[in-house]
C-alpha positions as a LaTeX table, in Angstrom:
\begin{tabular}{lrrr}
\hline
Residue & $x$ (\AA) & $y$ (\AA) & $z$ (\AA) \\
\hline
Unk1 & 4.79 & 16.27 & 0.64 \\
Unk2 & 5.28 & 16.54 & 4.26 \\
Unk3 & 4.64 & 13.34 & 5.83 \\
Unk4 & 6.54 & 11.09 & 3.34 \\
Unk5 & 10.01 & 13.18 & 3.85 \\
Unk6 & 9.23 & 13.13 & 7.67 \\
Unk7 & 8.84 & 9.31 & 7.40 \\
Unk8 & 11.97 & 9.36 & 5.68 \\
Unk9 & 14.00 & 10.98 & 7.82 \\
Unk10 & 12.54 & 8.94 & 11.11 \\
Unk11 & 13.28 & 5.53 & 9.22 \\
Unk12 & 16.71 & 6.87 & 8.58 \\
Unk13 & 17.41 & 8.40 & 12.07 \\
Unk14 & 15.52 & 6.69 & 14.63 \\
Unk15 & 15.82 & 2.88 & 13.30 \\
Unk16 & 18.82 & 0.53 & 14.54 \\
Unk17 & 19.38 & $-2.19$ & 12.04 \\
Unk18 & 21.91 & $-2.81$ & 9.38 \\
Unk19 & 22.07 & 0.28 & 6.92 \\
Unk20 & 20.47 & $-1.40$ & 3.81 \\
Unk21 & 17.85 & $-3.13$ & 5.31 \\
Unk22 & 16.61 & 0.65 & 6.93 \\
Unk23 & 16.86 & 2.01 & 3.10 \\
Unk24 & 14.85 & $-0.62$ & 2.16 \\
Unk25 & 12.32 & $-0.17$ & 5.24 \\
Unk26 & 12.63 & 3.41 & 4.23 \\
Unk27 & 12.00 & 3.06 & 0.30 \\
Unk28 & 9.27 & 0.49 & 0.64 \\
Unk29 & 7.13 & 3.15 & 3.29 \\
Unk30 & 7.96 & 6.58 & 0.51 \\
Unk31 & 7.01 & 4.55 & $-2.28$ \\
Unk32 & 3.41 & 4.74 & $-2.78$ \\
Unk33 & 3.83 & 8.61 & $-1.85$ \\
Unk34 & 6.08 & 9.54 & $-3.89$ \\
Unk35 & 4.19 & 6.95 & $-7.05$ \\
Unk36 & 1.14 & 9.33 & $-5.96$ \\
Unk37 & 2.75 & 12.99 & $-5.91$ \\
Unk38 & 2.58 & 13.50 & $-9.45$ \\
Unk39 & $-1.30$ & 13.37 & $-9.45$ \\
Unk40 & $-1.04$ & 15.67 & $-6.62$ \\
Unk41 & 1.11 & 17.64 & $-7.65$ \\
Unk42 & $-0.82$ & 18.55 & $-11.31$ \\
Unk43 & $-4.26$ & 18.33 & $-8.64$ \\
Unk44 & $-6.43$ & 15.53 & $-9.66$ \\
Unk45 & $-9.01$ & 14.60 & $-7.81$ \\
Unk46 & $-8.74$ & 11.03 & $-8.25$ \\
Unk47 & $-5.09$ & 11.01 & $-7.28$ \\
Unk48 & $-6.05$ & 13.28 & $-4.06$ \\
Unk49 & $-9.22$ & 10.58 & $-2.87$ \\
Unk50 & $-6.77$ & 7.44 & $-4.02$ \\
Unk51 & $-4.39$ & 9.22 & $-1.53$ \\
Unk52 & $-6.49$ & 10.06 & 0.97 \\
Unk53 & $-7.62$ & 6.25 & 1.39 \\
Unk54 & $-3.55$ & 5.56 & 1.61 \\
Unk55 & $-3.14$ & 7.90 & 3.65 \\
Unk56 & $-5.28$ & 6.01 & 6.47 \\
Unk57 & $-2.46$ & 3.37 & 6.40 \\
Unk58 & 0.34 & 5.77 & 7.38 \\
Unk59 & $-2.93$ & 7.46 & 10.04 \\
Unk60 & $-2.95$ & 3.52 & 11.68 \\
Unk61 & 1.04 & 2.95 & 11.36 \\
Unk62 & 2.44 & 6.13 & 13.26 \\
Unk63 & 0.06 & 6.00 & 15.59 \\
Unk64 & 0.32 & 2.64 & 16.87 \\
Unk65 & 4.31 & 3.34 & 16.82 \\
Unk66 & 3.10 & 6.58 & 19.28 \\
Unk67 & 1.98 & 4.08 & 21.32 \\
Unk68 & 3.53 & 1.01 & 21.47 \\
Unk69 & 6.87 & 2.02 & 21.63 \\
Unk70 & 7.58 & 5.27 & 23.89 \\
Unk71 & 11.71 & 6.08 & 23.30 \\
Unk72 & 9.41 & 7.64 & 19.73 \\
Unk73 & 7.13 & 9.33 & 20.94 \\
Unk74 & 7.64 & 12.60 & 19.79 \\
Unk75 & 8.41 & 11.29 & 16.12 \\
Unk76 & 5.22 & 9.02 & 16.27 \\
Unk77 & 3.39 & 11.82 & 16.77 \\
Unk78 & 4.41 & 14.53 & 14.44 \\
Unk79 & 3.55 & 11.63 & 11.57 \\
Unk80 & 0.15 & 10.71 & 12.99 \\
Unk81 & $-0.13$ & 14.91 & 12.99 \\
Unk82 & 1.01 & 15.32 & 9.56 \\
Unk83 & $-0.60$ & 11.93 & 8.46 \\
Unk84 & $-4.32$ & 13.39 & 9.71 \\
Unk85 & $-3.14$ & 16.95 & 8.25 \\
Unk86 & $-3.37$ & 15.02 & 4.56 \\
Unk87 & $-5.63$ & 12.96 & 4.94 \\
Unk88 & $-7.95$ & 15.91 & 5.78 \\
Unk89 & $-6.52$ & 17.41 & 2.65 \\
Unk90 & $-6.96$ & 15.60 & 0.54 \\
Unk91 & $-10.76$ & 14.92 & 1.52 \\
Unk92 & $-11.57$ & 18.34 & 1.68 \\
Unk93 & $-9.92$ & 18.81 & $-1.95$ \\
Unk94 & $-11.94$ & 16.05 & $-3.42$ \\
Unk95 & $-14.76$ & 17.61 & $-1.75$ \\
Unk96 & $-14.70$ & 20.71 & $-3.31$ \\
Unk97 & $-13.38$ & 20.16 & $-6.41$ \\
Unk98 & $-16.81$ & 18.22 & $-6.86$ \\
Unk99 & $-18.74$ & 20.70 & $-5.87$ \\
Unk100 & $-17.02$ & 23.17 & $-8.44$ \\
Unk101 & $-17.08$ & 20.80 & $-10.73$ \\
Unk102 & $-21.24$ & 20.58 & $-10.30$ \\
Unk103 & $-21.74$ & 24.22 & $-11.01$ \\
\hline
\end{tabular}
């Protein structure tokens, strides 16, 4: 969830564009994570698996932005680390809930 909040803050403060297009961009980027939030909060194993696949897109997007845009390097690195942490967390959660489901 930290990644979603950070992406919204980053887009709304760093993207120099017309206000309406910036809000649309922030909404489109955050919408998939927002839709998965209830399942993550409930602890659904399937939602964690789906989120781990989705987070790879965010990881690639933030890593590309970090490398290609020197002016946004620090916010990009923060977003990349958050995406990586969320990916690892979702994968480990799915793995350990599968182990406890078998026992």
